[in-house]
Amino acid sequence: VTLAARDGGTEVRMTHSGFPDEAMCDSHKEGWGSCLNRLADLLDPAGTAASVSLQGDPRSTYTRTARIGLAEKGIKYQMQQCAPHTPEIDAVHPWGRIPVLCDGDVRLFETSAILRYVEEAFPGPTLLPQNIRDRAIAEQWVSAINSYVYDVAIRRYVLQYVFKKEDRSVLEAAAKELPAILQHFERGYARPFLAGQNPTLPDYFLAPIVGYLEMFPESQAALASSPQLMRAHAALKERPSWKETQP
């Protein structure tokens, strides 16, 4: 380890050698990265924001989910507003979607992968349940939201209003599907939250979607028949992570 004065601060250069194989080297690289992130939090006023950035549009539900996760972990980061398919996004995401996370030389796309990295790379409150059964349930709900909910609730319903496309046939067909979808979550919220007693990843994926559904007439009517879902959503809206990430 060498320390050198640089621009009013101290530059740290570290070399760790002697690994038996590449896999062992890679695992230590991640560990040292986590340690240096913690050191930055302690010594640098910018904290992890000196190396961590999130690129995306704050109005995107997936970008907001990533921001909620970062806020729940207490991680400082730079928010860089980028639309899909811009050069910055295309440089990381093969399909040009948002958000994208950059942490030093780590570049990640897909919100699930981003938040699992954040969970393991940084200290702070956990984003996942503590037992294997509830972690599997959390994964089940995240997968369901990504596979079956986003397309109906956001792409085919909310965005018809937001971008004033108002293709009534698309909008009305999606609106008819919403009550059945929401009832699955109504049953899921028989417990305080989808994967246990405390909010975790699936709640953070669903909350921005529900936040938009609260804004439009057909979905408002469907939500009115989901009291357990709305109870949990009201609790999530009281958390600082929700208030800090309003688009």
mmCIF file of N, CA and C in Angstrom, residues 34 38 69-70 72-73 75 101 112-130 135 201 204:
data_model
loop_
_atom_site.group_PDB
_atom_site.id
_atom_site.type_symbol
_atom_site.label_atom_id
_atom_site.label_comp_id
_atom_site.label_asym_id
_atom_site.label_seq_id
_atom_site.Cartn_x
_atom_site.Cartn_y
_atom_site.Cartn_z
ATOM 1 N N SER A 34 -15.310 -3.189 -1.818
ATOM 2 C CA SER A 34 -16.259 -2.891 -0.751
ATOM 3 C C SER A 34 -15.567 -2.154 0.394
ATOM 4 N N ARG A 38 -16.219 1.792 1.780
ATOM 5 C CA ARG A 38 -16.478 2.175 3.175
ATOM 6 C C ARG A 38 -15.489 3.249 3.624
ATOM 7 N N GLY A 69 -33.794 1.368 -3.308
ATOM 8 C CA GLY A 69 -32.851 0.428 -2.717
ATOM 9 C C GLY A 69 -31.589 1.115 -2.224
ATOM 10 N N LEU A 70 -31.038 2.018 -3.039
ATOM 11 C CA LEU A 70 -29.851 2.765 -2.639
ATOM 12 C C LEU A 70 -30.133 3.617 -1.401
ATOM 13 N N GLU A 72 -32.473 3.048 0.904
ATOM 14 C CA GLU A 72 -32.661 2.157 2.052
ATOM 15 C C GLU A 72 -31.316 1.710 2.625
ATOM 16 N N LYS A 73 -30.322 1.514 1.749
ATOM 17 C CA LYS A 73 -28.991 1.114 2.202
ATOM 18 C C LYS A 73 -28.173 2.306 2.710
ATOM 19 N N ILE A 75 -26.755 4.643 0.761
ATOM 20 C CA ILE A 75 -25.611 4.803 -0.131
ATOM 21 C C ILE A 75 -25.701 6.145 -0.853
ATOM 22 N N LEU A 101 -26.096 1.038 -13.350
ATOM 23 C CA LEU A 101 -25.299 1.399 -12.186
ATOM 24 C C LEU A 101 -23.821 1.316 -12.530
ATOM 25 N N SER A 112 -32.803 -5.803 -10.923
ATOM 26 C CA SER A 112 -32.598 -6.897 -9.967
ATOM 27 C C SER A 112 -31.116 -7.123 -9.707
ATOM 28 N N ALA A 113 -30.318 -7.162 -10.771
ATOM 29 C CA ALA A 113 -28.878 -7.379 -10.615
ATOM 30 C C ALA A 113 -28.237 -6.208 -9.877
ATOM 31 N N ILE A 114 -28.661 -4.992 -10.208
ATOM 32 C CA ILE A 114 -28.119 -3.805 -9.545
ATOM 33 C C ILE A 114 -28.334 -3.880 -8.041
ATOM 34 N N LEU A 115 -29.555 -4.209 -7.620
ATOM 35 C CA LEU A 115 -29.852 -4.190 -6.197
ATOM 36 C C LEU A 115 -29.251 -5.377 -5.461
ATOM 37 N N ARG A 116 -29.057 -6.496 -6.134
ATOM 38 C CA ARG A 116 -28.357 -7.603 -5.477
ATOM 39 C C ARG A 116 -26.881 -7.272 -5.291
ATOM 40 N N TYR A 117 -26.303 -6.571 -6.239
ATOM 41 C CA TYR A 117 -24.928 -6.103 -6.069
ATOM 42 C C TYR A 117 -24.845 -5.111 -4.906
ATOM 43 N N VAL A 118 -25.756 -4.150 -4.894
ATOM 44 C CA VAL A 118 -25.779 -3.151 -3.826
ATOM 45 C C VAL A 118 -25.920 -3.822 -2.463
ATOM 46 N N GLU A 119 -26.761 -4.842 -2.393
ATOM 47 C CA GLU A 119 -26.982 -5.551 -1.134
ATOM 48 C C GLU A 119 -25.688 -6.157 -0.597
ATOM 49 N N GLU A 120 -24.891 -6.746 -1.476
ATOM 50 C CA GLU A 120 -23.691 -7.449 -1.022
ATOM 51 C C GLU A 120 -22.451 -6.563 -0.954
ATOM 52 N N ALA A 121 -22.416 -5.501 -1.742
ATOM 53 C CA ALA A 121 -21.208 -4.692 -1.821
ATOM 54 C C ALA A 121 -21.142 -3.596 -0.765
ATOM 55 N N PHE A 122 -22.282 -3.269 -0.158
ATOM 56 C CA PHE A 122 -22.308 -2.134 0.765
ATOM 57 C C PHE A 122 -22.924 -2.538 2.098
ATOM 58 N N PRO A 123 -22.463 -1.907 3.172
ATOM 59 C CA PRO A 123 -23.102 -2.137 4.460
ATOM 60 C C PRO A 123 -24.453 -1.443 4.517
ATOM 61 N N GLY A 124 -25.147 -1.625 5.626
ATOM 62 C CA GLY A 124 -26.430 -0.956 5.800
ATOM 63 C C GLY A 124 -27.561 -1.958 5.908
ATOM 64 N N PRO A 125 -28.776 -1.467 6.111
ATOM 65 C CA PRO A 125 -29.929 -2.365 6.254
ATOM 66 C C PRO A 125 -30.068 -3.290 5.051
ATOM 67 N N THR A 126 -30.496 -4.511 5.319
ATOM 68 C CA THR A 126 -30.615 -5.490 4.242
ATOM 69 C C THR A 126 -31.838 -5.209 3.375
ATOM 70 N N LEU A 127 -31.713 -5.517 2.101
ATOM 71 C CA LEU A 127 -32.828 -5.382 1.159
ATOM 72 C C LEU A 127 -33.564 -6.703 0.979
ATOM 73 N N LEU A 128 -33.079 -7.768 1.612
ATOM 74 C CA LEU A 128 -33.633 -9.108 1.428
ATOM 75 C C LEU A 128 -34.028 -9.709 2.770
ATOM 76 N N PRO A 129 -34.988 -10.629 2.766
ATOM 77 C CA PRO A 129 -35.332 -11.331 4.014
ATOM 78 C C PRO A 129 -34.152 -12.148 4.523
ATOM 79 N N GLN A 130 -34.221 -12.512 5.803
ATOM 80 C CA GLN A 130 -33.096 -13.178 6.437
ATOM 81 C C GLN A 130 -33.140 -14.695 6.361
ATOM 82 N N ARG A 135 -36.539 -15.448 1.275
ATOM 83 C CA ARG A 135 -35.745 -14.950 0.145
ATOM 84 C C ARG A 135 -36.258 -15.537 -1.165
ATOM 85 N N LEU A 201 -37.078 -6.286 -1.358
ATOM 86 C CA LEU A 201 -37.017 -5.988 -2.792
ATOM 87 C C LEU A 201 -38.368 -6.020 -3.508
ATOM 88 N N TYR A 204 -40.272 -2.908 -3.069
ATOM 89 C CA TYR A 204 -39.667 -1.754 -3.729
ATOM 90 C C TYR A 204 -39.879 -1.801 -5.238
#
